[in-house]
Tab-separated table of C-alpha atoms in Angstrom:
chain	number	residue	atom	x	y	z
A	1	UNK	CA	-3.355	-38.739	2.083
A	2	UNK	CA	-4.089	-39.064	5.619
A	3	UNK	CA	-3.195	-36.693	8.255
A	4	UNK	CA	-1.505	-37.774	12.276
A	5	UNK	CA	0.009	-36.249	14.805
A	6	UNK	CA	3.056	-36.114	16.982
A	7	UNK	CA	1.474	-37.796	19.779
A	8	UNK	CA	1.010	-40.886	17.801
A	9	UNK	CA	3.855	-40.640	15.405
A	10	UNK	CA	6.593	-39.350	17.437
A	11	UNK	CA	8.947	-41.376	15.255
A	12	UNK	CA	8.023	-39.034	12.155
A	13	UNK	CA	9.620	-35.535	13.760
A	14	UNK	CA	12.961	-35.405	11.902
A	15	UNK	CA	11.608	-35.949	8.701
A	16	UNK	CA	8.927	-33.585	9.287
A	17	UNK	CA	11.045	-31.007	10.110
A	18	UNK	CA	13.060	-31.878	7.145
A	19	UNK	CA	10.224	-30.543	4.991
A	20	UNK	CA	11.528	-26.877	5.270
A	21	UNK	CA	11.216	-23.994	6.936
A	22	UNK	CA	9.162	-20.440	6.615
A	23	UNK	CA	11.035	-18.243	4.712
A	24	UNK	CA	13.912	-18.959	6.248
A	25	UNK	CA	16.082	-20.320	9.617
A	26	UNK	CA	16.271	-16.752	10.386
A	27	UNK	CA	12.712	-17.249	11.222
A	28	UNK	CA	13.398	-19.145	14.363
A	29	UNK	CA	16.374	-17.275	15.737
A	30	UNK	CA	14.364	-14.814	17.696
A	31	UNK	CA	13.516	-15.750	21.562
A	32	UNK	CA	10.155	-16.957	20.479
A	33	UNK	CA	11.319	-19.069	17.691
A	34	UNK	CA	13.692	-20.389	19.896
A	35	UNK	CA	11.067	-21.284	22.645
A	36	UNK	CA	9.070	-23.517	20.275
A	37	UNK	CA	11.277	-26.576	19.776
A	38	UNK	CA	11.259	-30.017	19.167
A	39	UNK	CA	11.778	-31.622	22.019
A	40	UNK	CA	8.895	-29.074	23.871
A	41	UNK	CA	6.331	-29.932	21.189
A	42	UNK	CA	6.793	-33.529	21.912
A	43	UNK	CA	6.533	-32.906	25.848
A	44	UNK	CA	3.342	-30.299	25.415
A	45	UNK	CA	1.934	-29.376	22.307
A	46	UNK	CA	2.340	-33.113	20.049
A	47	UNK	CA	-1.180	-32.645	19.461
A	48	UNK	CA	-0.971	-29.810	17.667
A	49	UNK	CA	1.984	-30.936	15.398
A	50	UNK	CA	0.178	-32.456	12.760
A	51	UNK	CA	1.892	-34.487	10.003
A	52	UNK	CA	0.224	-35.495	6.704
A	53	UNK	CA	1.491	-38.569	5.055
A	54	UNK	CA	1.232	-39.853	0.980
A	55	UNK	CA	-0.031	-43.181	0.443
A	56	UNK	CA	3.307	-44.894	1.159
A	57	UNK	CA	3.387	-43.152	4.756
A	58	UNK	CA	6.112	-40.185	3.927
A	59	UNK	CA	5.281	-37.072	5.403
A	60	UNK	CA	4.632	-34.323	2.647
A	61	UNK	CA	3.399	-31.644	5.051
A	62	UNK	CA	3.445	-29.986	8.343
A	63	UNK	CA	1.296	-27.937	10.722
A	64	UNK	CA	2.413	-26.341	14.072
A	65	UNK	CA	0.144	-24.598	16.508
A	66	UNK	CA	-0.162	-24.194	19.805
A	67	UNK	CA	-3.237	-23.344	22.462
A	68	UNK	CA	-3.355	-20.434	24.401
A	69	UNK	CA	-6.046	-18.317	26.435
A	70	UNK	CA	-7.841	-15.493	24.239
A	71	UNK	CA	-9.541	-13.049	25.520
A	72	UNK	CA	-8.466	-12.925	28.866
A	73	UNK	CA	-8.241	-10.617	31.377
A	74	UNK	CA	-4.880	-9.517	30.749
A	75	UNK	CA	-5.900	-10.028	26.699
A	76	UNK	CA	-8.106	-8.206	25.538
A	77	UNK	CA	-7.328	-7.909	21.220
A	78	UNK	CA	-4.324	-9.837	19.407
A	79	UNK	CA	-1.243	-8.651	20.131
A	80	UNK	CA	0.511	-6.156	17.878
A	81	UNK	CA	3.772	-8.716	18.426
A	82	UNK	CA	1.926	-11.508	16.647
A	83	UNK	CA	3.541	-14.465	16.205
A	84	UNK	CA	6.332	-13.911	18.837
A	85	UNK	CA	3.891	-12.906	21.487
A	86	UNK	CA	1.462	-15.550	20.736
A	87	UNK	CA	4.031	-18.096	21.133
A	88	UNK	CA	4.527	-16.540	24.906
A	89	UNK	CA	1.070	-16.441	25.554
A	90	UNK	CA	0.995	-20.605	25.270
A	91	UNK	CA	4.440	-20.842	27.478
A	92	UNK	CA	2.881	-18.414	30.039
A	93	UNK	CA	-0.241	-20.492	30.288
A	94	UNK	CA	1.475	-23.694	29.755
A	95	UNK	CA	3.581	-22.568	33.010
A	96	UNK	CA	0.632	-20.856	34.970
A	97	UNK	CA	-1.840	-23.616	34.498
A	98	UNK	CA	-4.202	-21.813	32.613
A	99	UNK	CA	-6.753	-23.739	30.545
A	100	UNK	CA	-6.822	-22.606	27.154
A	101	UNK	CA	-9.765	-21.662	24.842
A	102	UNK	CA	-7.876	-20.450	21.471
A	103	UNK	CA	-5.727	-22.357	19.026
A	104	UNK	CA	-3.036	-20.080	17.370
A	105	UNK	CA	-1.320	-21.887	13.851
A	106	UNK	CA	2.258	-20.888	13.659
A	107	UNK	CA	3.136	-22.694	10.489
A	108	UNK	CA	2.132	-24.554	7.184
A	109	UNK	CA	4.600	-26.076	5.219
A	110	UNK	CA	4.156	-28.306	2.584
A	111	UNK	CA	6.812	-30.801	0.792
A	112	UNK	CA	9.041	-28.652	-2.210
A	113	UNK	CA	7.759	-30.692	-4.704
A	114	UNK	CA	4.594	-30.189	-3.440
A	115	UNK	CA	4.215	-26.163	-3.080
A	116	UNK	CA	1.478	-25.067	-5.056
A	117	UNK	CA	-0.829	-27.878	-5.444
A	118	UNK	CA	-3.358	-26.652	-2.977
A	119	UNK	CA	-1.697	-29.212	-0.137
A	120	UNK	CA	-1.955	-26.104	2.650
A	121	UNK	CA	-6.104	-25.866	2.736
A	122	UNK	CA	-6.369	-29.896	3.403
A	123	UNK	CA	-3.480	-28.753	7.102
A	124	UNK	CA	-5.835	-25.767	7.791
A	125	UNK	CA	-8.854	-27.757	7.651
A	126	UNK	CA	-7.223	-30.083	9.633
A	127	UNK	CA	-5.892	-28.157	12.518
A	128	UNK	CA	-9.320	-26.746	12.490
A	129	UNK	CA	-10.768	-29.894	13.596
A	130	UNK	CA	-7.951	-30.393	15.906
A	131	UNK	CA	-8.722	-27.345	17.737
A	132	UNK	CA	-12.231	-28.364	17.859
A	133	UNK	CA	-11.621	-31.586	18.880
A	134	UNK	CA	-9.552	-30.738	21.854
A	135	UNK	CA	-12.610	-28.383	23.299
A	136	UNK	CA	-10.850	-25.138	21.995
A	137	UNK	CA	-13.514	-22.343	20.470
A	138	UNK	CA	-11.353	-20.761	17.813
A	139	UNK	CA	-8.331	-20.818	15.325
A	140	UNK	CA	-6.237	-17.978	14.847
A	141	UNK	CA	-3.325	-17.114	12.475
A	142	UNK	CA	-0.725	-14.370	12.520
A	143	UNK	CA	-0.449	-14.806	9.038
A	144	UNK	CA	2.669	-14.381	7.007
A	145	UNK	CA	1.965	-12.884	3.337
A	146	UNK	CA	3.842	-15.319	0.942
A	147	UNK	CA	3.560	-12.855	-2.103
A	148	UNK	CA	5.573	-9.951	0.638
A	149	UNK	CA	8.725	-11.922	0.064
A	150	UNK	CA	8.903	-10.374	-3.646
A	151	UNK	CA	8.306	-6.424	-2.120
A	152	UNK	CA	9.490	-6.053	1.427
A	153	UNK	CA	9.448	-2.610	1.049
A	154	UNK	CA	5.566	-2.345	0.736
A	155	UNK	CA	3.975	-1.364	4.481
A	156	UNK	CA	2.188	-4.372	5.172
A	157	UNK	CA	-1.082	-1.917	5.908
A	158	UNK	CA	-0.615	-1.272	1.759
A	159	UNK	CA	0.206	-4.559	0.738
A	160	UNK	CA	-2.695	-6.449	2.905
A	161	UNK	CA	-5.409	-4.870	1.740
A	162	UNK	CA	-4.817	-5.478	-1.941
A	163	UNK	CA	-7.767	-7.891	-3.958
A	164	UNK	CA	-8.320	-9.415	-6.881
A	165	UNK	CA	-10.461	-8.118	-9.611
A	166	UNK	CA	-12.854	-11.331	-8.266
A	167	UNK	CA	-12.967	-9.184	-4.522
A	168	UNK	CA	-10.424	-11.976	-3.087
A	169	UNK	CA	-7.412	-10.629	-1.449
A	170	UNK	CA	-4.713	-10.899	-3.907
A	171	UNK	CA	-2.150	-12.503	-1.898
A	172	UNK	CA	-2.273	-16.018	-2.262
A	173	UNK	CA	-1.785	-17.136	1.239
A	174	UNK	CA	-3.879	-14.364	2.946
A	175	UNK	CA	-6.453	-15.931	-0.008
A	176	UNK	CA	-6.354	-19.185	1.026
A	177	UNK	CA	-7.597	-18.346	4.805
A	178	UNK	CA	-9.962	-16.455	3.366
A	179	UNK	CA	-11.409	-18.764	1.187
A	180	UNK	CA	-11.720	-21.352	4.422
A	181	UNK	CA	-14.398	-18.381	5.904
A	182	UNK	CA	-11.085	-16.627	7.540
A	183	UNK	CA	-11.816	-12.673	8.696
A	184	UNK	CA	-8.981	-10.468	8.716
A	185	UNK	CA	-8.597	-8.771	12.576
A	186	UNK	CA	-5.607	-6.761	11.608
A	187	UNK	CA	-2.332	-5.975	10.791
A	188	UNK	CA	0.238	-6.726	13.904
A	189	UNK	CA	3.123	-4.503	12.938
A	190	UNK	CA	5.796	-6.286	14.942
A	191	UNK	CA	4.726	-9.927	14.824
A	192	UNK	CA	8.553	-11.366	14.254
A	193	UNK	CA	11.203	-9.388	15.792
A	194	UNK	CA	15.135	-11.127	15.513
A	195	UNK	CA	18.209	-8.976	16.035
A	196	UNK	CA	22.202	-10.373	15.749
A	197	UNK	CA	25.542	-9.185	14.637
A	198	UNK	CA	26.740	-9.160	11.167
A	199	UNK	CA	27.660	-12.300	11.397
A	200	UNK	CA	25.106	-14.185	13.107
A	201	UNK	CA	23.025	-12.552	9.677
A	202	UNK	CA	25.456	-13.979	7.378
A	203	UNK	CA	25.269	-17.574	8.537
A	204	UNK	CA	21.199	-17.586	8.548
A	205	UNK	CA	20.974	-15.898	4.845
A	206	UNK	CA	23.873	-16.306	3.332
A	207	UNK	CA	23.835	-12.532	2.720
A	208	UNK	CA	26.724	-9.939	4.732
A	209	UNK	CA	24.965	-6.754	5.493
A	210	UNK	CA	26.015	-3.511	4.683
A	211	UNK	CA	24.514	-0.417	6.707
A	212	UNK	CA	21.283	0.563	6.083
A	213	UNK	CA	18.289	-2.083	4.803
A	214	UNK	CA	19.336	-4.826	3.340
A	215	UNK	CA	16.913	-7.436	1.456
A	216	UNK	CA	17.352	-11.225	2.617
A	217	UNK	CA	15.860	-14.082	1.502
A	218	UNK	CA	12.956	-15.249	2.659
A	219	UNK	CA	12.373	-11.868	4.179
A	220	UNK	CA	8.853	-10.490	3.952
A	221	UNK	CA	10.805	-7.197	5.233
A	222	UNK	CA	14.750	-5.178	4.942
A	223	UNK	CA	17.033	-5.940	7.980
A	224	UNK	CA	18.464	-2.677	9.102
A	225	UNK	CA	21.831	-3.024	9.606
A	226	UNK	CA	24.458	-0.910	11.867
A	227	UNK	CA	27.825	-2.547	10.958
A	228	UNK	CA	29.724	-0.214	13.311
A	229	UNK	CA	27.902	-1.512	16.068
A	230	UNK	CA	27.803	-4.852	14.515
A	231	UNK	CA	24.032	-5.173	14.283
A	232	UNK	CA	21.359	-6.223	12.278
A	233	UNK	CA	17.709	-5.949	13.280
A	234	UNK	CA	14.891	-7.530	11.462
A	235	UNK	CA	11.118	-6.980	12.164
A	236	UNK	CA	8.545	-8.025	9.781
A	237	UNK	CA	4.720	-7.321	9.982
A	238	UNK	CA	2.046	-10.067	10.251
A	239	UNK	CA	-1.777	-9.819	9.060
A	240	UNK	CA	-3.842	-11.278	12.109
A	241	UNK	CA	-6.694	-13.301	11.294
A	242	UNK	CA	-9.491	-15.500	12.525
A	243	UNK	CA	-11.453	-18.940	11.354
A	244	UNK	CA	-15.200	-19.363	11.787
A	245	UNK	CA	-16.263	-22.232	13.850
């Protein structure tokens, strides 16, 4: 396996983005998911799109991240807003000139087939060294419990803090950071917010709401649903944390 990035493979971006998504479209129908597109990570971040390719040069894997300014003056702790507000941090620097210090990873995903076979540490490491590379002092992760998907009713405060009988945390993607040295900062309690009618819910998940919460797939949390006012609102909690250089 060997790992590249947009900037030198820009010919690799559909089929990267072929590999899958978070969770779920849904994911990226929120302002900030729709700020971080394609064509914009060719134009600023390609750098920070790594790709990581088998032996016969297909990608099985993808990383996204993208640099920002943290602390700052107006920044003084991660926002509670997580990954949303993260992703306007690196616009609002991009567009104020502001050099950044901080790389923040917005996604891992690894090839279906693949899932599971440990693929994900090997695209941490990697943006890790990116970040590094590039002059940046730290790498941090609003990071999205995989294991929530199976109890979005848990508060994410509860569900978080859970470990192993080995001391590890017992969710197996908050484990993985933590195994790389990764500190949990803390829980951002409205780090993906998306709202949209009844519809606009039913062509992302496939699921037609009825009032009240409603469990989607790929949902780490309910979306609460008004369908008199034809509206469903989704916000899912985040578990902030932060790599050792």
């Amino acid at each position: 396996m060997r790992i590249v990035d947009l900037a030198s493979r820009p010919d690799l971006l559909d089929t990267a983005l072929n590999l899958g998504d978070v969770g779920g479209e849904f994911i990226y129908a929120g302002f900030s998911g729709k700020m971080i597109t394609p064509e914009r990570f060719l134009r600023h971040w390609s750098r920070y799109f790594l790709i990581a390719l088998d032996d016969d040069g297909v990608p099985i894997a993808r990383a996204l991240s993208v640099p920002l300014t943290y602390p700052a003056e107006d920044r003084h702790e991660l926002p509670s807003h997580g990954w949303d507000e993260a992703i306007q941090w690196a616009a609002q620097d991009l567009m104020d000139g502001r050099a950044p210090d901080t790389l923040c990873a917005l996604e891992v995903v690894v090839a279906p087939h693949l899932r599971g076979t440990g693929l994900s540490t090997p695209m941490l490491k990697a943006l890790k060294a990116r970040a590094a590379e590039t002059g940046l002092k730290r790498l941090i992760v609003s990071v999205r419990p995989i294991g929530k998907e199976d109890e979005p009713d848990v508060p994410m405060e509860s569900y978080a803090v859970r470990r192993r009988e080995d001391g590890l945390l017992a969710d197996r993607w908050l484990r993985t950071h933590e195994r790389l040295g990764a500190r949990v900062i803390k829980v951002c309690p409205f780090a993906v917010t998306i709202s949209g009618s009844i519809a606009d819910w039913h062509d992302w998940t496939g699921v037609k709401l009825a009032d009240g919460d409603n469990v989607i797939p790929g949902g780490i949390a309910p979306v609460h649903a008004n369908v008199e006012r034809d509206c469903g609102v989704y916000v899912e909690a985040n578990v902030w944390m932060e790599h050792p250089f």
